[in-house]
Amino acid sequence: MRFANNNRLRVTLALLGCVLTALLLAFPPQHDVLAADNELAAIYRNGSLEVSIPYSAALTLGGSLDLEIVDPNDSLIAKPQRPVSTSRDSGPWRATISLDKKVALEDLVWYRLKISAGQESTVVSLSEILHLPVVRIFAQRSYAAGSAASARIITLDSKSTNALRGSLLKVELIDGEHASTLFTGRTDAFGTAQVAFTMPPAVYGARQLRVSAETSLGPVVATQPIQIEARDKILLTTDKPIYQPAQTIHLRALAFDGPTRNAAADRPITLEVEDAKGNKVFKNRGRTDRFGIASADFELADEVNFGAYHIRALLGDEGAQTTQEKTVTVDRYTLPKFKVDIELAASDGAGQRASYYSPGETVSGSILARYLFGKPLSNAEVTLTMTTFDVQSVELARITGKTDKEGRLAFSSKLPDWMAGRSMQQGSAPVAISAQVKDTAEHVETKSRDILVSRTPILIMAVPESGQLMPGLENRVYILTSYPDGAPARTVITGSLEKGQVETDASGVAIVTLKAANGPIELTLKATDSKGRSAQSNVKLESQVGSQSLMLRTDKSVYKVGEKLELETISTKPRGAIYLDVVKDGQTLITRAIESKGGRGDLTLDLTPGMFGTIEVRAYQIMPDADPISDRRLVYVDPADDLKVEASVEHECYAPGEDASISFRVTDKLGRPVSAALGIEIVDEAVFALSDKHPGFEKVFMYLEKELLTPRYEVHQFSFERVVTDDFDGYKPLEARESAARVLLAAAATARDRDIRSEFGRGVIEAKRNDYAALYQNQVFQKTQVLAKAMTEYYERRPAAREGFGRDLESFASEDSARRQLLADPWGSALIGEGILNDSGASYITVRSAGPDRRDKTADDIAIGIYAQRAPIPVASTRSRGRVNVSSGTVAG
């Protein structure tokens, strides 16, 4: 807004605040000792500052360059012994400035370098051009005692993030004053080394991992706290899940080393029993045998506390003990005299019994009762009820009758046309079918079975291969269709797909490809099976946040020890090092690095005998802003030493009191005999039916790392237990196992918190940032005081520009060089004005410095507020930081 000439302005200064926080962006010089290309760069080492100055035709006219290092108060700190001679060669000019005064590096980074040649000069903060060595550590917070492990260590240039090749690395384990060397070696072209070491055995507790790196940019020392712990595991079992008074509880513990699965032989172990009231009623101290097994028998008294008894195994000495617990029930019970089964008739016309129905459909089947030795239970009274839950329990049907000579009673009942579904069961309503059977001796047994009633015949979900979509890349997405009971549904998928339609396989899985952008993608999908049943669903897929993406792929999801693991990386960054780590049981085993070309890279790894169970492969790439982009893949590797146990008996049937002879044969995968410890439980079938164990339980316990497999998506048609035990009857087991593992492992979220991602070397920049921010803020403030008085005189001669205060500063500076110098901030950039002097008579305007990075509107800017008021003005006072008195014709501050 333009004012008449007689409307003069008085400008008074008020400090409104400053914004000076850390975000200094890097110039991109090479990682060599000094930048080879034309970039202003500096390196500090051995008490000297080595400077590389880019070629400039304008500077060659001066013949030589004057270099000075000055502090925030413009005091000279150092300069070369002689001016730097300029040449007409286009290469950079080099200079070394010895720092005779003792200057700490954390102070030096906030000093400034002045370069002058004749009338040309420039000023730059050393924090913007100083290349520092950086060490990045990708490791774990805890390690297993005595285990083989690895750590990812990368040496980088702080500015370019280029790898520092040939750095000498030393990794030490620090225990108080004692240091033991774990690894020494040099970094390769990717700035990393295959750092492998073995933790000392029988050593536990807090330690420090110290990494020392001698790089071409100078030394760095990184210290990271870690914990060394016992990683033993215990499989604790009992012969039964329930006991009566006076019976004997047979306890057995199998102890083994977690990382290797080797038997924890000859180790102290304590077996304890605690009753339902917390009383410790049994304690047995002993040692494990050569197979890692310990056992004990505890005989219950005739009069005991009923309820849940806690059985506990404690392996090892105090201070490094591993504990495992198990609960059994002690109560009076009567073993069942006969078995009751509920068999459902086929509901789809294809001979398949269903455990889900649609509202209004008829549920039919039969109740089958037999004695435990197989004889049918005839003429038994049967009462069958069907109930559901809607706010309270609701009985849907009640059927009574008697079993025929085959011990069978048929039943049939129509479901209601509408039922309330539950969100936790995908909108299905659960219905309980309960059967009570009473024999002629008035003995009663019961059996129940649940079915689901669903208005949606097919469930649809989608899982991206990386758990979430990677922006800028072609993502594989697994589309899953299943029936409400979790059975896979072979369907045709249509909807918002590029291919128009896809078909799911026998395991209910189809694969589509989606190009992701920043932000979620929503798919509208319709699934139809061969019976004409269909459903529609809107599926939302989240995208990873970030402008760059890295994706990792494996050729399979299930492997065997001895096979090769084929890895492929796909990145939005065309070139650069990609780092790959293999992690097992929360501990890095292998580190590798490859070069990405055209955004793609590949690597082949041999799966050695120690790489069994759940394996995590991680890939990451360091970006110019120093933050890594990453992805991971989980795979399952079958162990090489699976055993097969065969049992044989002399007779199929024995009389009570007769001796029975059972023979066992243990072989490896090749059929060769193996010496092994066997755990054998012989109980009544009625008791064994109550057991919570199932075939393959031990294998799941030993090889499935549950902590790693926390689901991000709830996949109901597959289970990790089936993948581990290879239990896929009904269709091709190998294909089904691979399909299930691929989806389940993609759906698993990252749940582990043992990982370390730390960086060392840039800390010198942050050490005194706030101290120097205050010094430079004050310098800009003092300059703004002078500028305020000068602008007061400027407005006495001319009106304010309509374009704003910034335009007035430009006009002010254009009149002579002295004014331009007045507007220069500590780094030689022109101060920037913002705001408009309006007609209200008072305005708040701003003067801003672009800060050390010399880029406007970044986090290190310094903003100073100015209060402007038209003259003449009455005597007044204002308060900001300090006190400014204003009177007509004068300004005091």
mmCIF file of C-alpha atoms in Angstrom, residues 542-725:
data_model
loop_
_atom_site.group_PDB
_atom_site.id
_atom_site.type_symbol
_atom_site.label_atom_id
_atom_site.label_comp_id
_atom_site.label_asym_id
_atom_site.label_seq_id
_atom_site.Cartn_x
_atom_site.Cartn_y
_atom_site.Cartn_z
ATOM 1 C CA GLU A 542 -2.194 -49.112 2.796
ATOM 2 C CA SER A 543 0.975 -47.722 1.195
ATOM 3 C CA GLN A 544 4.317 -47.152 2.846
ATOM 4 C CA VAL A 545 5.105 -43.507 3.518
ATOM 5 C CA GLY A 546 7.995 -42.058 1.518
ATOM 6 C CA SER A 547 9.059 -40.957 -1.927
ATOM 7 C CA GLN A 548 11.529 -43.855 -2.405
ATOM 8 C CA SER A 549 10.920 -47.584 -2.039
ATOM 9 C CA LEU A 550 12.903 -50.798 -1.873
ATOM 10 C CA MET A 551 11.351 -54.241 -2.322
ATOM 11 C CA LEU A 552 12.860 -57.639 -1.520
ATOM 12 C CA ARG A 553 11.670 -60.890 -3.095
ATOM 13 C CA THR A 554 12.562 -64.548 -2.627
ATOM 14 C CA ASP A 555 12.032 -67.311 -5.175
ATOM 15 C CA LYS A 556 10.131 -69.427 -2.619
ATOM 16 C CA SER A 557 8.785 -69.222 0.915
ATOM 17 C CA VAL A 558 9.513 -72.791 2.089
ATOM 18 C CA TYR A 559 13.000 -74.286 1.716
ATOM 19 C CA LYS A 560 15.046 -77.211 2.892
ATOM 20 C CA VAL A 561 18.504 -77.006 4.406
ATOM 21 C CA GLY A 562 21.016 -77.384 1.579
ATOM 22 C CA GLU A 563 18.913 -75.511 -0.974
ATOM 23 C CA LYS A 564 19.754 -72.076 -2.362
ATOM 24 C CA LEU A 565 17.885 -68.938 -1.360
ATOM 25 C CA GLU A 566 17.455 -66.691 -4.402
ATOM 26 C CA LEU A 567 17.029 -63.008 -3.496
ATOM 27 C CA GLU A 568 15.965 -60.153 -5.757
ATOM 28 C CA THR A 569 15.849 -56.455 -4.888
ATOM 29 C CA ILE A 570 13.831 -53.818 -6.747
ATOM 30 C CA SER A 571 14.336 -50.151 -5.923
ATOM 31 C CA THR A 572 13.148 -46.765 -7.126
ATOM 32 C CA LYS A 573 16.769 -45.626 -6.708
ATOM 33 C CA PRO A 574 18.542 -46.629 -9.950
ATOM 34 C CA ARG A 575 22.001 -47.242 -8.497
ATOM 35 C CA GLY A 576 23.694 -47.729 -5.167
ATOM 36 C CA ALA A 577 24.649 -50.293 -2.566
ATOM 37 C CA ILE A 578 21.954 -52.566 -1.149
ATOM 38 C CA TYR A 579 22.692 -54.242 2.159
ATOM 39 C CA LEU A 580 21.210 -57.681 2.918
ATOM 40 C CA ASP A 581 21.130 -59.306 6.349
ATOM 41 C CA VAL A 582 19.922 -62.761 7.387
ATOM 42 C CA VAL A 583 18.430 -62.890 10.902
ATOM 43 C CA LYS A 584 17.498 -65.994 12.892
ATOM 44 C CA ASP A 585 16.158 -66.125 16.451
ATOM 45 C CA GLY A 586 16.555 -62.354 16.719
ATOM 46 C CA GLN A 587 20.267 -62.463 15.852
ATOM 47 C CA THR A 588 22.024 -61.517 12.617
ATOM 48 C CA LEU A 589 23.802 -64.509 11.060
ATOM 49 C CA ILE A 590 24.976 -63.229 7.662
ATOM 50 C CA THR A 591 25.630 -59.790 6.149
ATOM 51 C CA ARG A 592 26.104 -59.174 2.438
ATOM 52 C CA ALA A 593 26.106 -56.168 0.097
ATOM 53 C CA ILE A 594 25.308 -55.954 -3.622
ATOM 54 C CA GLU A 595 25.281 -53.236 -6.268
ATOM 55 C CA SER A 596 21.927 -52.188 -7.676
ATOM 56 C CA LYS A 597 21.870 -51.506 -11.405
ATOM 57 C CA GLY A 598 18.802 -50.088 -13.042
ATOM 58 C CA GLY A 599 17.087 -50.397 -9.682
ATOM 59 C CA ARG A 600 17.595 -54.183 -9.520
ATOM 60 C CA GLY A 601 19.986 -56.513 -7.774
ATOM 61 C CA ASP A 602 20.213 -60.215 -6.950
ATOM 62 C CA LEU A 603 22.026 -62.518 -4.564
ATOM 63 C CA THR A 604 22.130 -66.278 -3.956
ATOM 64 C CA LEU A 605 22.729 -67.705 -0.473
ATOM 65 C CA ASP A 606 23.340 -71.322 0.550
ATOM 66 C CA LEU A 607 21.057 -72.501 3.344
ATOM 67 C CA THR A 608 23.500 -74.123 5.734
ATOM 68 C CA PRO A 609 22.497 -76.632 8.458
ATOM 69 C CA GLY A 610 22.378 -73.836 11.046
ATOM 70 C CA MET A 611 19.811 -71.866 9.038
ATOM 71 C CA PHE A 612 16.625 -73.732 9.907
ATOM 72 C CA GLY A 613 13.245 -72.636 11.167
ATOM 73 C CA THR A 614 11.901 -69.112 10.689
ATOM 74 C CA ILE A 615 14.437 -66.950 8.835
ATOM 75 C CA GLU A 616 14.147 -63.200 8.276
ATOM 76 C CA VAL A 617 15.972 -61.567 5.355
ATOM 77 C CA ARG A 618 16.316 -57.786 5.479
ATOM 78 C CA ALA A 619 17.299 -55.401 2.710
ATOM 79 C CA TYR A 620 18.029 -51.702 3.048
ATOM 80 C CA GLN A 621 19.520 -48.900 1.015
ATOM 81 C CA ILE A 622 20.994 -45.639 2.359
ATOM 82 C CA MET A 623 19.423 -42.569 0.753
ATOM 83 C CA PRO A 624 21.029 -39.119 0.246
ATOM 84 C CA ASP A 625 19.161 -37.799 3.303
ATOM 85 C CA ALA A 626 20.896 -40.567 5.323
ATOM 86 C CA ASP A 627 17.622 -42.353 6.108
ATOM 87 C CA PRO A 628 17.451 -45.953 4.858
ATOM 88 C CA ILE A 629 14.629 -47.447 2.841
ATOM 89 C CA SER A 630 14.024 -51.094 3.627
ATOM 90 C CA ASP A 631 11.984 -54.237 3.175
ATOM 91 C CA ARG A 632 12.043 -57.720 4.660
ATOM 92 C CA ARG A 633 10.985 -61.245 3.786
ATOM 93 C CA LEU A 634 10.286 -64.195 6.050
ATOM 94 C CA VAL A 635 10.943 -67.743 4.884
ATOM 95 C CA TYR A 636 10.665 -71.114 6.569
ATOM 96 C CA VAL A 637 13.515 -73.635 6.256
ATOM 97 C CA ASP A 638 12.936 -77.297 7.064
ATOM 98 C CA PRO A 639 15.700 -78.669 9.313
ATOM 99 C CA ALA A 640 18.060 -81.238 7.869
ATOM 100 C CA ASP A 641 17.835 -83.603 10.840
ATOM 101 C CA ASP A 642 14.127 -84.390 11.071
ATOM 102 C CA LEU A 643 13.596 -87.786 12.655
ATOM 103 C CA LYS A 644 10.981 -90.412 11.926
ATOM 104 C CA VAL A 645 9.616 -92.570 14.732
ATOM 105 C CA GLU A 646 7.930 -95.918 14.004
ATOM 106 C CA ALA A 647 6.102 -97.959 16.671
ATOM 107 C CA SER A 648 5.051 -101.601 16.425
ATOM 108 C CA VAL A 649 3.323 -104.030 18.823
ATOM 109 C CA GLU A 650 3.095 -107.793 18.915
ATOM 110 C CA HIS A 651 -0.717 -107.811 19.100
ATOM 111 C CA GLU A 652 -3.439 -105.356 18.248
ATOM 112 C CA CYS A 653 -5.473 -106.304 21.326
ATOM 113 C CA TYR A 654 -4.449 -107.259 24.870
ATOM 114 C CA ALA A 655 -6.384 -108.603 27.827
ATOM 115 C CA PRO A 656 -6.409 -106.676 31.102
ATOM 116 C CA GLY A 657 -3.258 -107.488 33.129
ATOM 117 C CA GLU A 658 -1.443 -108.917 30.108
ATOM 118 C CA ASP A 659 2.097 -107.754 29.321
ATOM 119 C CA ALA A 660 2.433 -105.697 26.148
ATOM 120 C CA SER A 661 5.638 -105.274 24.202
ATOM 121 C CA ILE A 662 6.129 -102.166 22.062
ATOM 122 C CA SER A 663 9.086 -101.631 19.738
ATOM 123 C CA PHE A 664 10.254 -98.229 18.504
ATOM 124 C CA ARG A 665 12.537 -97.445 15.586
ATOM 125 C CA VAL A 666 14.066 -93.984 14.998
ATOM 126 C CA THR A 667 15.544 -93.046 11.627
ATOM 127 C CA ASP A 668 16.670 -89.882 9.887
ATOM 128 C CA LYS A 669 15.317 -88.557 6.590
ATOM 129 C CA LEU A 670 17.456 -91.037 4.672
ATOM 130 C CA GLY A 671 16.158 -93.983 6.693
ATOM 131 C CA ARG A 672 19.380 -94.446 8.652
ATOM 132 C CA PRO A 673 19.078 -95.550 12.328
ATOM 133 C CA VAL A 674 19.631 -92.793 14.874
ATOM 134 C CA SER A 675 20.353 -92.953 18.592
ATOM 135 C CA ALA A 676 17.699 -90.796 20.241
ATOM 136 C CA ALA A 677 15.811 -90.212 23.471
ATOM 137 C CA LEU A 678 12.127 -91.054 23.275
ATOM 138 C CA GLY A 679 9.321 -89.568 25.311
ATOM 139 C CA ILE A 680 6.533 -92.126 25.664
ATOM 140 C CA GLU A 681 3.164 -91.603 27.304
ATOM 141 C CA ILE A 682 0.797 -94.560 27.846
ATOM 142 C CA VAL A 683 -2.606 -93.565 29.178
ATOM 143 C CA ASP A 684 -6.219 -94.561 28.814
ATOM 144 C CA GLU A 685 -7.707 -93.371 25.527
ATOM 145 C CA ALA A 686 -10.353 -91.464 27.453
ATOM 146 C CA VAL A 687 -7.631 -89.441 29.207
ATOM 147 C CA PHE A 688 -5.506 -89.050 26.117
ATOM 148 C CA ALA A 689 -8.500 -87.509 24.336
ATOM 149 C CA LEU A 690 -8.368 -84.676 26.879
ATOM 150 C CA SER A 691 -4.756 -83.790 26.067
ATOM 151 C CA ASP A 692 -3.968 -80.373 24.637
ATOM 152 C CA LYS A 693 -1.090 -81.790 22.607
ATOM 153 C CA HIS A 694 -1.314 -82.895 19.017
ATOM 154 C CA PRO A 695 0.996 -84.553 16.474
ATOM 155 C CA GLY A 696 3.756 -82.152 15.443
ATOM 156 C CA PHE A 697 3.479 -80.066 18.625
ATOM 157 C CA GLU A 698 7.183 -80.477 19.429
ATOM 158 C CA LYS A 699 8.255 -79.422 15.950
ATOM 159 C CA VAL A 700 6.111 -76.288 16.087
ATOM 160 C CA PHE A 701 7.587 -75.439 19.500
ATOM 161 C CA MET A 702 11.178 -75.856 18.328
ATOM 162 C CA TYR A 703 11.157 -74.291 14.883
ATOM 163 C CA LEU A 704 8.388 -71.712 14.723
ATOM 164 C CA GLU A 705 9.469 -68.315 16.062
ATOM 165 C CA LYS A 706 6.123 -67.056 17.308
ATOM 166 C CA GLU A 707 7.478 -63.634 18.308
ATOM 167 C CA LEU A 708 8.373 -62.912 14.701
ATOM 168 C CA LEU A 709 5.038 -63.988 13.258
ATOM 169 C CA THR A 710 2.594 -61.560 14.861
ATOM 170 C CA PRO A 711 -0.048 -61.152 12.135
ATOM 171 C CA ARG A 712 -0.700 -57.825 10.445
ATOM 172 C CA TYR A 713 -3.615 -59.473 8.606
ATOM 173 C CA GLU A 714 -5.820 -62.194 10.087
ATOM 174 C CA VAL A 715 -5.623 -65.027 7.541
ATOM 175 C CA HIS A 716 -8.163 -67.720 8.479
ATOM 176 C CA GLN A 717 -7.696 -70.348 5.782
ATOM 177 C CA PHE A 718 -4.055 -71.101 6.693
ATOM 178 C CA SER A 719 -2.026 -71.636 9.853
ATOM 179 C CA PHE A 720 1.703 -71.640 10.548
ATOM 180 C CA GLU A 721 1.316 -74.955 12.368
ATOM 181 C CA ARG A 722 0.172 -76.600 9.139
ATOM 182 C CA VAL A 723 3.113 -75.093 7.270
ATOM 183 C CA VAL A 724 5.591 -76.454 9.811
ATOM 184 C CA THR A 725 4.045 -79.927 10.063
#
